Tab-separated table of C-alpha atoms and ligand atoms in Angstrom:
chain	number	residue	atom	x	y	z
A	19	MET	CA	35.238	1.689	1.302
A	20	LYS	CA	33.081	-0.666	3.658
A	21	ARG	CA	31.976	-3.951	2.261
A	22	ASN	CA	27.943	-4.089	1.063
A	23	LEU	CA	27.273	-7.708	0.927
A	24	LEU	CA	23.672	-7.802	-0.542
A	25	LEU	CA	22.126	-11.185	1.335
A	26	THR	CA	18.187	-9.036	0.267
A	27	PRO	CA	16.027	-10.786	-2.024
A	28	GLY	CA	16.120	-7.961	-4.865
A	29	PRO	CA	18.600	-6.181	-5.460
A	30	THR	CA	20.970	-9.117	-5.533
A	31	GLN	CA	24.835	-8.697	-5.357
A	32	ILE	CA	26.004	-8.514	-8.519
A	33	PRO	CA	29.284	-10.106	-9.490
A	34	PRO	CA	32.276	-8.532	-11.215
A	35	GLN	CA	31.950	-9.527	-14.812
A	36	LEU	CA	28.101	-8.225	-14.845
A	37	CYS	CA	29.272	-4.576	-13.909
A	38	ALA	CA	32.353	-5.293	-16.311
A	39	ALA	CA	29.227	-5.664	-18.797
A	40	LEU	CA	26.295	-3.326	-17.503
A	41	GLY	CA	29.818	-0.212	-17.717
A	42	ARG	CA	30.107	-0.646	-21.720
A	43	PRO	CA	29.734	2.149	-23.930
A	44	ILE	CA	26.104	1.861	-25.018
A	45	ILE	CA	25.491	0.649	-28.785
A	46	HIS	CA	22.186	1.134	-30.449
A	47	HIS	CA	19.104	-0.570	-30.359
A	48	ARG	CA	18.072	-1.220	-33.806
A	49	THR	CA	20.850	-2.642	-35.559
A	50	PRO	CA	22.173	-6.232	-36.334
A	51	GLN	CA	24.714	-5.642	-33.315
A	52	PHE	CA	21.599	-5.729	-30.951
A	53	GLN	CA	19.451	-7.950	-32.508
A	54	GLU	CA	22.158	-10.425	-32.105
A	55	ASN	CA	22.408	-9.697	-28.211
A	56	LEU	CA	17.881	-9.995	-27.777
A	57	LYS	CA	18.186	-12.867	-29.609
A	58	GLU	CA	20.612	-14.175	-26.728
A	59	ALA	CA	18.680	-12.729	-24.307
A	60	VAL	CA	15.553	-14.188	-25.192
A	61	GLU	CA	17.137	-17.606	-26.098
A	62	GLY	CA	18.764	-17.736	-22.742
A	63	LEU	CA	16.067	-16.543	-20.466
A	64	GLN	CA	13.765	-19.594	-22.433
A	65	TYR	CA	16.341	-21.983	-20.628
A	66	VAL	CA	16.016	-20.737	-17.335
A	67	PHE	CA	11.989	-20.306	-18.438
A	68	GLN	CA	11.537	-23.627	-19.271
A	69	THR	CA	9.764	-23.048	-22.363
A	70	LYS	CA	9.575	-22.593	-25.371
A	71	ASN	CA	6.954	-19.726	-25.185
A	72	ASP	CA	7.605	-16.256	-27.001
A	73	ILE	CA	8.943	-13.939	-24.071
A	74	TYR	CA	8.932	-10.287	-23.821
A	75	LEU	CA	11.174	-7.692	-22.553
A	76	ILE	CA	9.688	-4.875	-21.065
A	77	PRO	CA	12.121	-2.049	-18.979
A	78	ALA	CA	10.103	-1.693	-15.717
A	79	SER	CA	10.724	-3.386	-11.991
A	80	GLY	CA	8.940	-6.703	-11.784
A	81	THR	CA	5.632	-5.358	-11.139
A	82	GLY	CA	5.434	-3.621	-14.599
A	83	ALA	CA	5.243	-7.561	-15.665
A	84	MET	CA	2.404	-8.030	-12.752
A	85	GLU	CA	0.870	-4.922	-13.978
A	86	ALA	CA	1.101	-6.113	-17.867
A	87	CYS	CA	-0.574	-9.154	-17.207
A	88	VAL	CA	-3.304	-7.952	-15.501
A	89	ALA	CA	-3.717	-5.325	-18.391
A	90	ASN	CA	-3.435	-8.194	-20.494
A	91	LEU	CA	-5.221	-10.727	-19.616
A	92	LEU	CA	-8.568	-9.184	-17.722
A	93	SER	CA	-11.276	-6.611	-18.792
A	94	ALA	CA	-12.843	-4.750	-16.699
A	95	GLY	CA	-15.620	-6.898	-14.744
A	96	ASP	CA	-14.044	-10.019	-15.773
A	97	GLN	CA	-13.606	-12.256	-12.057
A	98	ALA	CA	-10.187	-13.652	-10.837
A	99	ILE	CA	-8.671	-15.463	-8.369
A	100	THR	CA	-5.844	-14.167	-6.182
A	101	ILE	CA	-3.505	-16.001	-3.937
A	102	GLU	CA	-3.256	-13.715	-0.833
A	103	GLY	CA	-0.217	-15.437	1.267
A	104	GLY	CA	1.891	-12.696	1.629
A	105	LYS	CA	2.926	-9.073	0.274
A	106	PHE	CA	3.151	-9.757	-3.302
A	107	GLY	CA	-0.014	-12.060	-3.365
A	108	GLU	CA	-1.890	-8.444	-2.323
A	109	ARG	CA	-0.018	-7.090	-5.514
A	110	TRP	CA	-2.634	-9.322	-7.765
A	111	THR	CA	-5.643	-7.967	-6.116
A	112	GLU	CA	-4.309	-4.561	-6.295
A	113	LEU	CA	-3.731	-4.993	-10.029
A	114	CYS	CA	-6.788	-6.470	-10.688
A	115	LYS	CA	-8.977	-3.937	-8.769
A	116	ALA	CA	-7.362	-1.184	-10.416
A	117	TYR	CA	-8.376	-2.658	-14.073
A	118	GLY	CA	-11.535	-2.779	-12.527
A	119	ALA	CA	-11.867	-6.923	-12.854
A	120	LYS	CA	-13.154	-8.611	-9.651
A	121	PRO	CA	-10.960	-10.633	-7.601
A	122	GLU	CA	-11.984	-13.602	-5.182
A	123	VAL	CA	-9.431	-13.146	-2.874
A	124	VAL	CA	-7.938	-16.221	-1.788
A	125	GLU	CA	-6.310	-15.639	2.039
A	126	VAL	CA	-3.309	-17.899	3.238
A	127	GLU	CA	-1.959	-17.720	6.751
A	128	TRP	CA	1.406	-16.059	6.217
A	129	GLY	CA	4.217	-18.792	6.375
A	130	SER	CA	1.851	-21.310	4.629
A	131	ALA	CA	1.029	-22.198	1.104
A	132	VAL	CA	-2.222	-22.410	-0.835
A	133	ASP	CA	-3.770	-25.888	-1.217
A	134	PRO	CA	-4.444	-26.699	-4.454
A	135	GLN	CA	-7.868	-28.316	-3.764
A	136	VAL	CA	-9.408	-24.468	-2.266
A	137	ILE	CA	-8.355	-23.154	-6.073
A	138	LYS	CA	-10.228	-26.249	-7.626
A	139	LYS	CA	-13.379	-26.211	-5.477
A	140	LEU	CA	-13.570	-22.133	-6.527
A	141	LEU	CA	-13.033	-23.429	-10.234
A	142	ASP	CA	-15.462	-25.752	-10.121
A	143	GLU	CA	-17.964	-23.402	-8.143
A	144	ASN	CA	-17.918	-20.481	-10.559
A	145	LYS	CA	-17.063	-21.217	-14.503
A	146	ASN	CA	-16.480	-17.605	-15.043
A	147	ILE	CA	-12.801	-17.128	-13.544
A	148	LYS	CA	-10.765	-15.917	-16.075
A	149	VAL	CA	-7.345	-16.100	-14.197
A	150	VAL	CA	-5.856	-17.528	-11.643
A	151	PHE	CA	-2.531	-15.576	-10.314
A	152	ALA	CA	-0.535	-17.503	-8.010
A	153	THR	CA	3.271	-16.481	-6.856
A	154	LEU	CA	5.947	-18.835	-7.291
A	155	ASN	CA	8.362	-17.325	-4.024
A	156	GLU	CA	6.316	-14.983	-1.680
A	157	THR	CA	9.142	-13.249	-1.119
A	158	SER	CA	7.906	-11.662	1.936
A	159	THR	CA	7.179	-15.031	4.078
A	160	GLY	CA	9.627	-17.371	2.206
A	161	VAL	CA	6.911	-19.945	1.035
A	162	VAL	CA	7.185	-21.506	-1.916
A	163	THR	CA	3.893	-22.725	-3.976
A	164	ASP	CA	3.370	-25.768	-5.561
A	165	ILE	CA	2.783	-24.310	-8.930
A	166	LYS	CA	2.632	-27.673	-10.296
A	167	ALA	CA	-0.389	-28.983	-8.627
A	168	LEU	CA	-1.361	-25.528	-9.352
A	169	ALA	CA	-1.193	-25.946	-12.842
A	170	ASP	CA	-2.792	-29.555	-12.891
A	171	VAL	CA	-6.156	-27.801	-11.258
A	172	VAL	CA	-5.853	-24.995	-13.624
A	173	LYS	CA	-5.214	-25.892	-17.033
A	174	LYS	CA	-8.197	-28.040	-17.136
A	175	THR	CA	-10.115	-25.062	-16.864
A	176	ASP	CA	-10.921	-22.173	-19.324
A	177	ALA	CA	-9.211	-20.287	-16.387
A	178	LEU	CA	-5.383	-19.156	-17.233
A	179	LEU	CA	-2.514	-19.695	-14.782
A	180	VAL	CA	-0.195	-16.928	-13.915
A	181	VAL	CA	2.804	-17.170	-11.767
A	182	ASP	CA	4.416	-14.188	-10.462
A	183	ALA	CA	8.236	-16.017	-10.292
A	184	ILE	CA	10.030	-12.630	-10.002
A	185	SER	CA	11.868	-13.710	-7.080
A	186	GLY	CA	11.795	-17.342	-7.572
A	187	LEU	CA	12.966	-17.430	-11.151
A	188	GLY	CA	16.404	-19.956	-11.569
A	189	VAL	CA	16.420	-20.533	-7.794
A	190	VAL	CA	13.472	-22.949	-7.412
A	191	ASP	CA	12.186	-25.490	-10.308
A	192	LEU	CA	9.421	-23.870	-12.244
A	193	LYS	CA	8.682	-26.033	-15.625
A	194	MET	CA	6.405	-23.650	-17.549
A	195	ASP	CA	5.475	-26.114	-20.925
A	196	GLU	CA	5.948	-29.335	-19.051
A	197	TRP	CA	3.675	-28.100	-15.871
A	198	GLY	CA	1.486	-25.996	-18.563
A	199	VAL	CA	1.945	-23.099	-16.554
A	200	ASP	CA	0.541	-19.924	-18.851
A	201	VAL	CA	1.973	-16.858	-18.186
A	202	VAL	CA	5.091	-16.800	-15.743
A	203	ALA	CA	6.860	-13.089	-14.900
A	204	SER	CA	10.320	-12.512	-13.663
A	205	ALA	CA	12.604	-9.389	-13.652
A	206	SER	CA	16.551	-8.408	-13.355
A	207	HIS	CA	17.119	-8.274	-10.082
A	208	LYS	CA	16.762	-11.139	-7.949
A	209	GLY	CA	17.826	-14.047	-9.344
A	210	PHE	CA	19.439	-13.076	-12.549
A	211	MET	CA	21.808	-10.807	-10.255
A	212	LEU	CA	21.076	-7.674	-12.263
A	213	PRO	CA	20.013	-4.016	-11.656
A	214	PRO	CA	16.020	-3.141	-11.407
A	215	GLY	CA	14.855	-2.459	-14.623
A	216	LEU	CA	14.203	-5.012	-16.748
A	217	ALA	CA	11.326	-7.388	-16.569
A	218	PHE	CA	10.017	-10.142	-18.080
A	219	VAL	CA	6.698	-12.135	-19.108
A	220	ALA	CA	6.641	-15.673	-20.788
A	221	VAL	CA	3.726	-15.769	-22.367
A	222	ASN	CA	1.841	-19.164	-24.119
A	223	ASP	CA	-0.635	-19.430	-27.353
A	224	ARG	CA	-3.585	-19.689	-24.577
A	225	ALA	CA	-2.816	-16.391	-23.263
A	226	TYR	CA	-1.369	-14.802	-25.928
A	227	LYS	CA	-5.318	-15.268	-27.685
A	228	ARG	CA	-6.673	-13.808	-24.528
A	229	ALA	CA	-4.486	-10.492	-24.964
A	230	GLU	CA	-6.400	-10.431	-28.509
A	231	GLN	CA	-9.417	-10.411	-27.186
A	232	THR	CA	-9.098	-7.955	-23.787
A	233	THR	CA	-10.562	-4.187	-23.408
A	234	SER	CA	-8.377	-3.001	-20.691
A	235	PRO	CA	-6.503	-0.321	-22.240
A	236	ARG	CA	-3.151	-0.523	-22.546
A	237	TYR	CA	-0.054	1.092	-24.365
A	238	TYR	CA	3.342	0.427	-23.044
A	239	PHE	CA	2.628	-2.738	-21.672
A	240	ASP	CA	0.753	-4.237	-24.692
A	241	PHE	CA	1.475	-7.734	-25.258
A	242	ARG	CA	0.236	-7.119	-29.005
A	243	LYS	CA	3.075	-4.385	-29.605
A	244	ALA	CA	5.627	-6.395	-27.954
A	245	LYS	CA	4.772	-9.799	-30.300
A	246	LYS	CA	5.130	-7.766	-33.435
A	247	ALA	CA	8.230	-5.971	-32.264
A	248	TRP	CA	9.385	-9.652	-31.563
A	249	GLU	CA	8.626	-10.469	-35.129
A	250	LYS	CA	11.352	-8.798	-36.310
A	251	VAL	CA	13.732	-9.219	-33.320
A	252	ASP	CA	12.709	-5.858	-32.219
A	253	THR	CA	11.141	-4.394	-29.126
A	254	ALA	CA	8.430	-1.463	-29.498
A	255	PHE	CA	10.160	0.592	-27.409
A	256	THR	CA	13.650	1.677	-26.907
A	257	PRO	CA	15.130	-1.434	-24.500
A	258	ALA	CA	17.096	-1.622	-21.620
A	259	ILE	CA	19.913	-1.337	-23.745
A	260	GLY	CA	22.564	-2.267	-21.072
A	261	ILE	CA	21.032	-4.629	-18.899
A	262	VAL	CA	20.018	-6.729	-21.796
A	263	ILE	CA	23.718	-6.792	-22.786
A	264	ALA	CA	24.981	-7.681	-19.434
A	265	LEU	CA	21.454	-10.197	-18.904
A	266	CYS	CA	23.424	-12.142	-22.169
A	267	GLU	CA	26.436	-12.680	-19.439
A	268	SER	CA	24.212	-13.319	-16.431
A	269	LEU	CA	22.242	-16.694	-18.694
A	270	LYS	CA	25.340	-17.733	-19.843
A	271	TRP	CA	26.393	-18.429	-16.357
A	272	PHE	CA	23.027	-20.045	-15.894
A	273	LYS	CA	24.002	-22.032	-18.829
A	274	GLU	CA	27.532	-23.633	-17.607
A	275	ARG	CA	26.309	-24.186	-14.576
A	276	GLY	CA	23.215	-25.737	-15.486
A	277	LEU	CA	19.430	-25.225	-13.648
A	278	GLU	CA	19.973	-28.318	-11.925
A	279	GLU	CA	22.746	-27.430	-9.737
A	280	ASN	CA	20.943	-24.139	-9.203
A	281	PHE	CA	18.816	-25.377	-7.507
A	282	LYS	CA	20.606	-27.724	-5.842
A	283	ASN	CA	22.676	-25.271	-4.651
A	284	TYR	CA	20.173	-23.139	-3.301
A	285	ALA	CA	18.140	-26.027	-1.462
A	286	ARG	CA	21.998	-26.514	0.247
A	287	LEU	CA	22.195	-22.916	1.386
A	288	ALA	CA	18.651	-22.521	2.431
A	289	LYS	CA	19.431	-26.140	4.790
A	290	GLY	CA	22.239	-24.638	5.770
A	291	THR	CA	20.719	-20.972	6.674
A	292	GLN	CA	17.324	-22.664	8.783
A	293	ALA	CA	19.967	-24.629	10.585
A	294	ALA	CA	21.893	-21.915	11.684
A	295	ALA	CA	18.349	-20.053	12.765
A	296	LYS	CA	17.497	-23.323	15.424
A	297	ALA	CA	21.283	-23.705	16.617
A	298	LEU	CA	20.424	-19.701	17.981
A	299	GLY	CA	17.283	-20.619	19.445
A	300	LEU	CA	15.344	-19.070	16.364
A	301	THR	CA	12.082	-20.153	15.005
A	302	LEU	CA	11.666	-20.434	10.611
A	303	LEU	CA	7.850	-18.580	9.908
A	304	ALA	CA	7.724	-20.424	6.650
A	305	LYS	CA	6.147	-23.851	7.518
A	306	GLU	CA	8.312	-26.675	6.937
A	307	SER	CA	6.558	-28.423	4.223
A	308	CYS	CA	6.052	-25.502	2.199
A	309	ILE	CA	9.802	-23.499	2.842
A	310	SER	CA	11.555	-21.785	-0.043
A	311	ASN	CA	15.072	-22.260	-1.173
A	312	ALA	CA	15.285	-19.140	-2.295
A	313	LEU	CA	15.289	-17.042	1.137
A	314	THR	CA	14.798	-17.778	4.501
A	315	SER	CA	12.540	-15.963	7.116
A	316	ILE	CA	13.377	-16.134	10.439
A	317	ASN	CA	10.847	-15.257	13.709
A	318	LEU	CA	12.536	-12.825	16.477
A	319	PRO	CA	12.248	-13.314	20.018
A	320	GLU	CA	9.791	-10.289	21.499
A	321	ASN	CA	12.603	-8.421	23.005
A	322	ILE	CA	14.611	-8.042	19.680
A	323	ASP	CA	14.034	-5.115	17.534
A	324	GLY	CA	13.710	-6.312	13.909
A	325	GLY	CA	14.352	-2.586	11.892
A	326	LYS	CA	16.968	-2.344	14.508
A	327	LEU	CA	19.101	-5.827	13.761
A	328	VAL	CA	18.683	-5.112	10.321
A	329	LYS	CA	20.434	-1.054	10.677
A	330	ILE	CA	23.683	-2.265	12.729
A	331	MET	CA	23.974	-5.348	10.604
A	332	ARG	CA	23.768	-3.110	7.155
A	333	ASP	CA	25.276	0.071	8.366
A	334	THR	CA	27.890	-0.527	11.314
A	335	TYR	CA	29.173	-4.039	9.337
A	336	GLY	CA	27.867	-3.667	5.778
A	337	VAL	CA	25.652	-6.669	5.416
A	338	SER	CA	22.788	-5.821	4.492
A	339	ILE	CA	19.295	-8.434	5.188
A	340	ALA	CA	15.896	-7.653	4.640
A	341	GLY	CA	13.440	-7.186	7.610
A	342	GLY	CA	9.761	-7.969	7.288
A	343	GLN	CA	7.038	-6.394	5.591
A	344	GLY	CA	3.536	-5.295	6.274
A	345	TYR	CA	2.380	-7.423	10.049
A	346	LEU	CA	6.067	-8.833	9.928
A	347	LYS	CA	7.316	-5.322	10.327
A	348	GLY	CA	9.916	-5.165	12.920
A	349	LYS	CA	9.435	-9.198	13.795
A	350	ILE	CA	11.127	-11.143	11.408
A	351	ILE	CA	14.284	-11.273	9.417
A	352	ARG	CA	14.788	-12.338	5.700
A	353	ILE	CA	18.040	-13.903	4.235
A	354	ALA	CA	18.170	-14.408	0.594
A	355	HIS	CA	19.704	-17.383	-1.349
A	356	MET	CA	19.933	-16.445	-4.787
A	357	GLY	CA	21.824	-15.494	-7.765
A	358	VAL	CA	25.723	-15.621	-6.958
A	359	VAL	CA	25.098	-15.887	-3.261
A	360	ASP	CA	27.228	-18.564	-1.942
A	361	GLU	CA	28.714	-20.635	1.461
A	362	TYR	CA	31.170	-17.939	2.394
A	363	ASP	CA	28.404	-15.272	1.830
A	364	ILE	CA	25.967	-16.817	4.248
A	365	LEU	CA	28.828	-17.795	6.805
A	366	THR	CA	29.878	-13.826	6.567
A	367	GLY	CA	25.833	-13.407	6.890
A	368	ILE	CA	25.102	-15.475	9.701
A	369	SER	CA	28.445	-14.721	11.825
A	370	CYS	CA	27.236	-10.863	11.496
A	371	LEU	CA	24.001	-11.620	12.773
A	372	GLU	CA	25.960	-13.693	16.090
A	373	LYS	CA	27.411	-10.599	16.543
A	374	VAL	CA	24.458	-7.843	16.898
A	375	LEU	CA	22.185	-10.850	17.975
A	376	LYS	CA	24.406	-11.195	21.209
A	377	GLU	CA	24.958	-6.998	21.107
A	378	LEU	CA	20.918	-7.108	21.303
A	379	GLY	CA	20.998	-9.058	24.195
A	380	HIS	CA	19.960	-12.449	22.996
A	381	LYS	CA	21.563	-15.308	24.699
A	382	PHE	CA	22.952	-18.163	22.910
A	383	GLU	CA	26.625	-19.739	22.262
A	384	LEU	CA	28.791	-17.149	20.235
A	385	GLY	CA	29.616	-19.609	17.160
A	386	ALA	CA	26.650	-21.762	17.319
A	387	GLY	CA	25.098	-20.837	14.018
A	388	LEU	CA	28.247	-20.756	12.574
A	389	LYS	CA	28.901	-24.404	13.176
A	390	ALA	CA	24.884	-25.449	12.188
A	391	ALA	CA	25.510	-24.124	8.509
A	392	GLN	CA	29.010	-25.625	8.363
A	393	GLU	CA	27.861	-28.908	9.133
A	394	VAL	CA	25.350	-28.832	6.769
A	395	PHE	CA	27.581	-27.145	4.284
A	396	ASN	CA	29.914	-29.858	4.442
A	397	THR	CA	27.991	-32.532	4.234
B	426	PLP	C1	10.355	-7.943	-5.982
B	426	PLP	C2	9.240	-8.864	-6.202
B	426	PLP	C3	8.722	-8.181	-6.982
B	426	PLP	C4	8.485	-6.849	-7.836
B	426	PLP	O1	8.838	-6.172	-6.945
B	426	PLP	P1	9.328	-4.647	-7.515
B	426	PLP	O2	9.706	-3.762	-6.506
B	426	PLP	O3	8.400	-4.516	-8.654
B	426	PLP	O4	10.344	-5.424	-8.285
B	426	PLP	C5	7.427	-8.818	-7.321
B	426	PLP	N1	6.703	-10.099	-6.707
B	426	PLP	C6	7.876	-10.959	-6.107
B	426	PLP	C7	7.262	-12.436	-5.062
B	426	PLP	C8	9.078	-10.209	-5.627
B	426	PLP	O5	9.634	-10.534	-4.573
């Protein structure tokens, strides 16, 4: 059996300990035994979300958490701001429209981050904005948003700040309570190193009150149902039992390593990958000022077909990286630094990238990327 190294920004590698937890025989969920798991999972998540707020566990991929936010916080006709600097920012806009809300779209050049002052101006001009939707780590571009600065702007208004932290949580810093973020959404298959199928939404009181007033139709994703169940340490519907149990193991790892240590580690992996790309004569998509530590997006020269590069790396050598999305399809590659990925995984990825770039005719000195990354990792 061949290696299958995932350096993709979701799903991510599942370490053996978590595979073992996922493989345990199932238990029933309406039991004191599972209640212990639920409590442990929510408390562990509160540590990673840096919050004391309720966190609802919803069996769904990440988009389910996003839909839950829109369905609970906006009624048809409500105005909202969405920030579009990539594929996932666009998803907020599409979800708002699906619920009959009116998103005011702030377009940001892909590779750049939103200027919080632009949001401030819009909020000053229009007091009817109910929600500002942002993305912590825009996975299609590798840009990190300054959520603290955004929260400073939004918390002075009646609008709520909702952050898609699906790929960024536990990887880059997000202090939900200290910064004053109202809602944070995440999911199991990025930084948490689990299969897709479990989404998380942390909701503060201000946002919960809004959910009680919203008139959008909702059933499965209703925060009111989730809260009522959680008051009895229960879930409204059958939870993703196996993933919740494995999540407890994942969260132990976060606690043992410590969030700060995690952030430092991913920053180092990102710096090494960035240095490698430059040493191979390639440029980075994200601007220096907003480059994310959760993944590195690398521009490819015109003569290199990104689709082909990704395919050869995966199918011939067993190393998965991601290609570009939207208009960047075939033009960039993306290497993730999240979950259990360490420097030797990154070095394997870079070495494979070098091999295939050579095969495809890119000119550089073999080993240049590895050397540059090693130098970062050894300082
Ligand atoms: C992965 C991801 C999502 C959710 O995508 P799903 O396919 O529904 O899991 C949303 N936002 C960001 C930033 C992501 O990286």
